[in-house]
Short mmCIF file of C-alpha atoms in Angstrom, two decimals:
data_model
loop_
_atom_site.label_atom_id
_atom_site.label_comp_id
_atom_site.label_asym_id
_atom_site.label_seq_id
_atom_site.Cartn_x
_atom_site.Cartn_y
_atom_site.Cartn_z
CA MET A 719 -45.02 10.29 -76.23
CA THR A 720 -43.24 13.42 -74.95
CA LYS A 721 -40.48 14.57 -77.28
CA CYS A 722 -37.30 12.61 -76.86
CA MET A 723 -34.15 14.18 -75.55
CA ILE A 724 -32.22 12.79 -78.53
CA GLY A 725 -30.13 9.99 -77.36
CA ALA A 726 -29.82 11.09 -73.69
CA LEU A 727 -29.21 7.53 -72.53
CA LYS A 728 -27.20 6.14 -75.41
CA GLY A 729 -24.86 3.35 -74.40
CA LYS A 730 -26.47 2.85 -70.95
CA ALA A 731 -27.89 -0.35 -69.57
CA ALA A 732 -30.91 -0.27 -67.28
CA VAL A 733 -33.26 -2.51 -65.47
CA ILE A 734 -36.87 -1.36 -64.66
CA THR A 735 -39.20 -3.13 -62.26
CA GLY A 736 -42.88 -2.92 -62.86
CA GLY A 737 -41.88 -2.63 -66.49
CA GLY A 738 -44.79 -4.43 -67.99
CA SER A 739 -47.47 -1.80 -67.59
CA GLY A 740 -48.28 1.69 -66.50
CA ILE A 741 -45.43 4.00 -65.48
CA GLY A 742 -42.89 1.15 -65.76
CA LYS A 743 -43.89 0.45 -69.29
CA ALA A 744 -43.64 4.14 -70.24
CA MET A 745 -40.11 4.12 -68.75
CA VAL A 746 -39.06 1.13 -70.77
CA GLU A 747 -40.37 2.81 -73.92
CA ARG A 748 -38.69 6.07 -73.22
CA TYR A 749 -35.39 4.53 -72.25
CA LEU A 750 -35.22 2.48 -75.41
CA ALA A 751 -36.11 5.56 -77.41
CA GLU A 752 -33.27 7.46 -75.78
CA GLY A 753 -30.71 4.82 -76.69
CA ALA A 754 -30.53 2.57 -73.61
CA SER A 755 -30.58 -1.18 -73.42
CA VAL A 756 -33.32 -2.29 -71.02
CA VAL A 757 -34.35 -5.25 -68.93
CA ALA A 758 -38.08 -4.91 -68.30
CA ALA A 759 -38.94 -6.84 -65.07
CA ASP A 760 -42.42 -7.59 -63.85
CA ILE A 761 -44.37 -10.30 -62.02
CA ASN A 762 -46.96 -10.32 -64.82
CA GLU A 763 -45.21 -12.42 -67.50
CA GLU A 764 -48.13 -11.90 -69.97
CA SER A 765 -47.74 -8.14 -69.94
CA LEU A 766 -43.99 -8.62 -70.54
CA LYS A 767 -44.68 -10.71 -73.58
CA VAL A 768 -47.03 -8.14 -74.96
CA LEU A 769 -44.48 -5.46 -74.36
CA GLN A 770 -41.84 -7.46 -76.20
CA GLU A 771 -44.10 -8.12 -79.12
CA GLU A 772 -44.81 -4.35 -79.36
CA LEU A 773 -41.17 -3.12 -79.03
CA GLU A 774 -38.91 -5.95 -80.27
CA PRO A 775 -39.40 -5.10 -84.02
CA GLU A 776 -37.86 -1.67 -83.46
CA TYR A 777 -35.39 -2.35 -80.71
CA GLY A 778 -34.42 -6.03 -81.12
CA ASP A 779 -31.91 -7.33 -78.56
CA LYS A 780 -31.81 -4.00 -76.70
CA LEU A 781 -34.92 -5.09 -74.87
CA LYS A 782 -34.96 -8.10 -72.55
CA ILE A 783 -37.77 -9.25 -70.38
CA ARG A 784 -37.74 -11.08 -67.05
CA ARG A 785 -40.44 -12.26 -64.71
CA VAL A 786 -39.55 -11.12 -61.21
CA ASN A 787 -41.36 -11.20 -57.87
CA VAL A 788 -39.76 -8.16 -56.24
CA SER A 789 -40.70 -9.28 -52.79
CA SER A 790 -38.17 -12.12 -53.17
CA LYS A 791 -34.61 -11.12 -52.37
CA GLU A 792 -33.18 -13.94 -54.47
CA GLU A 793 -35.22 -12.94 -57.50
CA VAL A 794 -34.25 -9.25 -57.26
CA GLU A 795 -30.56 -10.11 -56.91
CA ALA A 796 -30.85 -12.55 -59.81
CA MET A 797 -32.53 -9.77 -61.88
CA ILE A 798 -29.55 -7.50 -61.45
CA ASP A 799 -27.14 -10.33 -62.32
CA TYR A 800 -29.26 -11.11 -65.50
CA THR A 801 -29.03 -7.49 -66.60
CA ILE A 802 -25.20 -7.54 -66.22
CA GLU A 803 -25.05 -10.83 -68.11
CA ALA A 804 -27.27 -9.64 -70.89
CA PHE A 805 -25.62 -6.26 -71.52
CA GLY A 806 -22.21 -6.62 -69.82
CA LYS A 807 -23.01 -4.03 -67.20
CA VAL A 808 -25.75 -2.15 -65.46
CA ASP A 809 -25.71 1.66 -65.31
CA VAL A 810 -29.30 2.47 -64.12
CA VAL A 811 -31.55 0.63 -61.73
CA ILE A 812 -35.13 1.73 -61.45
CA ASN A 813 -37.16 0.42 -58.58
CA ASN A 814 -40.69 1.29 -59.80
CA ALA A 815 -42.87 -1.73 -58.90
CA GLY A 816 -45.42 -1.00 -56.22
CA ILE A 817 -48.96 -1.59 -55.05
CA MET A 818 -51.60 0.26 -52.97
CA ASP A 819 -53.33 -0.62 -49.78
CA ASN A 820 -57.00 0.06 -50.24
CA LEU A 821 -56.43 3.38 -48.60
CA LEU A 822 -56.69 1.65 -45.14
CA PRO A 823 -56.08 3.73 -42.01
CA ILE A 824 -54.38 2.26 -39.05
CA ALA A 825 -57.59 1.08 -37.32
CA GLU A 826 -58.52 -0.99 -40.31
CA MET A 827 -55.00 -2.32 -41.23
CA PRO A 828 -54.62 -6.08 -41.06
CA ASP A 829 -51.12 -7.56 -40.61
CA ASP A 830 -51.13 -9.44 -43.92
CA MET A 831 -51.85 -6.19 -45.84
CA TRP A 832 -49.04 -4.31 -43.96
CA GLU A 833 -46.52 -6.98 -44.58
CA ARG A 834 -47.42 -7.35 -48.25
CA ILE A 835 -47.05 -3.62 -48.87
CA MET A 836 -43.75 -3.44 -47.07
CA ASN A 837 -42.34 -6.39 -48.90
CA ILE A 838 -43.23 -5.09 -52.36
CA ASN A 839 -42.97 -1.29 -51.86
CA LEU A 840 -39.98 -1.12 -49.57
CA ASN A 841 -38.04 -4.35 -48.98
CA SER A 842 -37.72 -4.85 -52.79
CA VAL A 843 -36.15 -1.40 -53.19
CA MET A 844 -33.60 -2.20 -50.42
CA TYR A 845 -32.69 -5.52 -52.09
CA ALA A 846 -32.16 -3.93 -55.51
CA CYS A 847 -30.26 -0.87 -54.11
CA ARG A 848 -27.96 -3.03 -52.08
CA LYS A 849 -27.22 -5.37 -54.94
CA ALA A 850 -26.64 -2.40 -57.30
CA VAL A 851 -24.36 -0.52 -54.91
CA GLN A 852 -22.34 -3.55 -54.18
CA TYR A 853 -21.88 -4.04 -57.98
CA PHE A 854 -20.96 -0.37 -58.62
CA LEU A 855 -18.38 -0.48 -55.73
CA LYS A 856 -16.83 -3.80 -56.78
CA GLU A 857 -16.50 -2.69 -60.41
CA ASN A 858 -15.41 0.90 -59.42
CA ARG A 859 -18.28 2.15 -61.69
CA GLU A 860 -20.53 5.23 -61.38
CA GLY A 861 -24.14 4.30 -61.28
CA THR A 862 -27.65 5.73 -61.07
CA ILE A 863 -30.58 4.44 -58.98
CA ILE A 864 -34.05 5.84 -59.34
CA ASN A 865 -36.75 4.85 -56.89
CA THR A 866 -40.35 5.53 -57.54
CA ALA A 867 -41.69 6.88 -54.27
CA SER A 868 -44.89 9.00 -54.38
CA LEU A 869 -46.40 12.24 -53.22
CA SER A 870 -47.47 9.88 -50.41
CA GLY A 871 -43.86 9.79 -49.40
CA LEU A 872 -43.92 13.48 -48.73
CA CYS A 873 -47.33 14.00 -47.09
CA ALA A 874 -49.98 11.95 -45.37
CA GLY A 875 -53.04 12.96 -47.24
CA ARG A 876 -52.99 10.84 -50.35
CA GLY A 877 -52.86 7.25 -49.30
CA GLY A 878 -53.43 4.59 -46.69
CA LEU A 879 -51.22 3.91 -43.76
CA ALA A 880 -49.03 1.09 -45.21
CA TYR A 881 -48.61 2.79 -48.64
CA THR A 882 -47.73 6.14 -47.05
CA THR A 883 -45.33 4.60 -44.61
CA SER A 884 -43.63 2.55 -47.32
CA LYS A 885 -43.14 5.51 -49.57
CA PHE A 886 -41.86 7.76 -46.74
CA ALA A 887 -39.41 4.99 -46.07
CA VAL A 888 -38.35 4.87 -49.72
CA VAL A 889 -37.57 8.57 -49.57
CA GLY A 890 -35.43 8.01 -46.53
CA LEU A 891 -33.61 5.10 -48.14
CA THR A 892 -32.98 7.12 -51.22
CA LYS A 893 -31.43 10.00 -49.29
CA ASN A 894 -29.27 7.74 -47.15
CA VAL A 895 -27.89 5.83 -50.17
CA ALA A 896 -27.14 9.14 -51.88
CA PHE A 897 -25.31 10.50 -48.76
CA MET A 898 -23.27 7.31 -48.07
CA TYR A 899 -22.05 6.79 -51.65
CA SER A 900 -21.94 10.15 -53.44
CA ASP A 901 -18.17 10.18 -53.31
CA ALA A 902 -18.14 6.87 -55.23
CA GLY A 903 -20.10 8.44 -58.13
CA ILE A 904 -23.35 6.72 -57.19
CA ARG A 905 -26.46 8.82 -57.52
CA CYS A 906 -29.81 7.83 -55.98
CA ASN A 907 -32.87 9.97 -56.46
CA ALA A 908 -36.72 9.46 -55.94
CA LEU A 909 -39.64 10.34 -58.19
CA CYS A 910 -42.70 11.45 -56.25
CA PRO A 911 -45.65 11.34 -58.68
CA GLY A 912 -49.09 12.67 -57.65
CA ALA A 913 -52.21 11.44 -59.41
CA ILE A 914 -51.01 9.63 -62.57
CA GLU A 915 -53.10 7.81 -65.12
CA SER A 916 -51.74 4.31 -64.53
CA ASN A 917 -52.86 0.84 -63.37
CA ILE A 918 -51.43 1.00 -59.70
CA GLY A 919 -54.99 1.45 -58.37
CA SER A 920 -56.38 -1.50 -60.39
CA GLY A 921 -55.73 -3.88 -57.54
CA MET A 922 -57.69 -2.08 -54.95
CA ARG A 923 -60.77 -3.86 -53.78
CA GLU A 924 -63.29 -2.24 -51.47
CA PRO A 925 -61.25 0.85 -50.41
CA SER A 926 -61.81 2.12 -46.95
CA LYS A 927 -64.59 4.76 -46.76
CA LEU A 928 -62.67 6.87 -44.34
CA GLY A 929 -59.46 6.57 -46.31
CA PHE A 930 -61.15 7.36 -49.60
CA THR A 931 -62.79 10.51 -48.13
CA LYS A 932 -59.52 11.67 -46.70
CA ALA A 933 -57.55 10.99 -49.93
CA VAL A 934 -60.13 12.95 -51.97
CA THR A 935 -59.62 15.94 -49.55
CA GLY A 936 -55.86 15.61 -49.84
CA ASN A 937 -56.12 15.82 -53.63
CA ALA A 938 -58.35 18.85 -53.69
CA GLY A 939 -57.32 21.43 -56.30
CA ARG A 940 -55.69 19.10 -58.73
CA HIS A 941 -56.43 20.40 -62.23
CA ARG A 942 -55.73 17.09 -64.07
CA ASN A 943 -54.09 13.71 -63.72
CA GLY A 944 -50.53 13.30 -65.03
CA SER A 945 -49.49 10.75 -67.72
CA ALA A 946 -47.17 7.79 -67.29
CA ASP A 947 -45.03 9.34 -70.00
CA GLU A 948 -44.54 12.52 -68.03
CA VAL A 949 -43.13 10.46 -65.15
CA ALA A 950 -41.00 8.49 -67.61
CA THR A 951 -39.55 11.79 -68.96
CA ALA A 952 -38.34 12.74 -65.45
CA ALA A 953 -36.81 9.22 -65.09
CA VAL A 954 -34.79 9.88 -68.38
CA PHE A 955 -33.62 13.17 -67.02
CA LEU A 956 -32.42 11.83 -63.68
CA ALA A 957 -30.40 9.02 -65.48
CA SER A 958 -28.84 11.43 -68.04
CA ASP A 959 -25.72 13.41 -67.83
CA ALA A 960 -27.79 16.57 -67.47
CA ALA A 961 -28.58 15.51 -63.93
CA SER A 962 -24.96 14.58 -62.97
CA PHE A 963 -25.03 16.86 -59.83
CA ILE A 964 -28.42 15.89 -58.68
CA ASN A 965 -28.33 13.33 -55.79
CA GLY A 966 -30.57 12.42 -52.90
CA GLU A 967 -33.45 14.47 -54.25
CA THR A 968 -37.17 13.92 -54.49
CA LEU A 969 -38.57 15.10 -57.71
CA THR A 970 -42.31 15.89 -57.27
CA ILE A 971 -44.46 15.32 -60.38
CA ASP A 972 -47.85 16.54 -59.62
CA GLY A 973 -48.65 19.49 -61.89
CA GLY A 974 -48.39 22.04 -59.13
CA GLY A 975 -51.45 20.80 -57.01
CA VAL A 976 -52.21 21.62 -53.50
CA PRO A 977 -49.08 22.57 -51.56
CA ILE A 978 -47.80 19.58 -49.54
CA GLU A 979 -48.19 21.34 -46.17
CA ASN A 980 -51.93 21.61 -46.78
CA ALA A 981 -52.18 17.79 -46.58
CA ARG A 982 -49.92 17.32 -43.55
#
């Protein structure tokens, strides 16, 4: 684990989707280490139970787990309510859950894949952001939202059509929320990781040959993959007081690979 920032999130309450594995799990671990109380939300209940077994001896009641299907508006809204009930408030909402689309270009994209990607990668983010903003405004509280977008939300050369479109939309959503509510003390930023060692690609079956070839071209020049903890460190920074004047931004985490303009 990257060196902690020494209590950068002490006293904050956070909820993190996709918290059972990969980047989300690293975020949960880092947030707890930095002093936050955390609800780890994931559709995979078994991964949440394993996480709880690993971390509960050290962090006790500061960690809560909740099974959530983020494509369900009702479950996402209940997740925010649960966090408030568990910790008396919510300060940080991280919309991290997401899936890939087999790198399918438009000529190969079926309707059901398109709809599934949009429901999980985009609609879920809107549901959580809306619920969080409504809470922050009602309680007259400052708050932080962090959305996991992707390098695919800044250029077209890393993913399939649905994944790329969903992540571009997440970037636009992030910027609009920040613009609309900055004067209320609400900050909304997006993380844009490049190639990270995580499990997001584990669900891909039979990736498109064309899409795979193009994605490899788009990733040319990358000297290594990043780690989930390196993304989690950025999420700690954006939620900390050190980032108090950063709003509506996209933080690229790709090790300085190929310039974005070289992949459209």
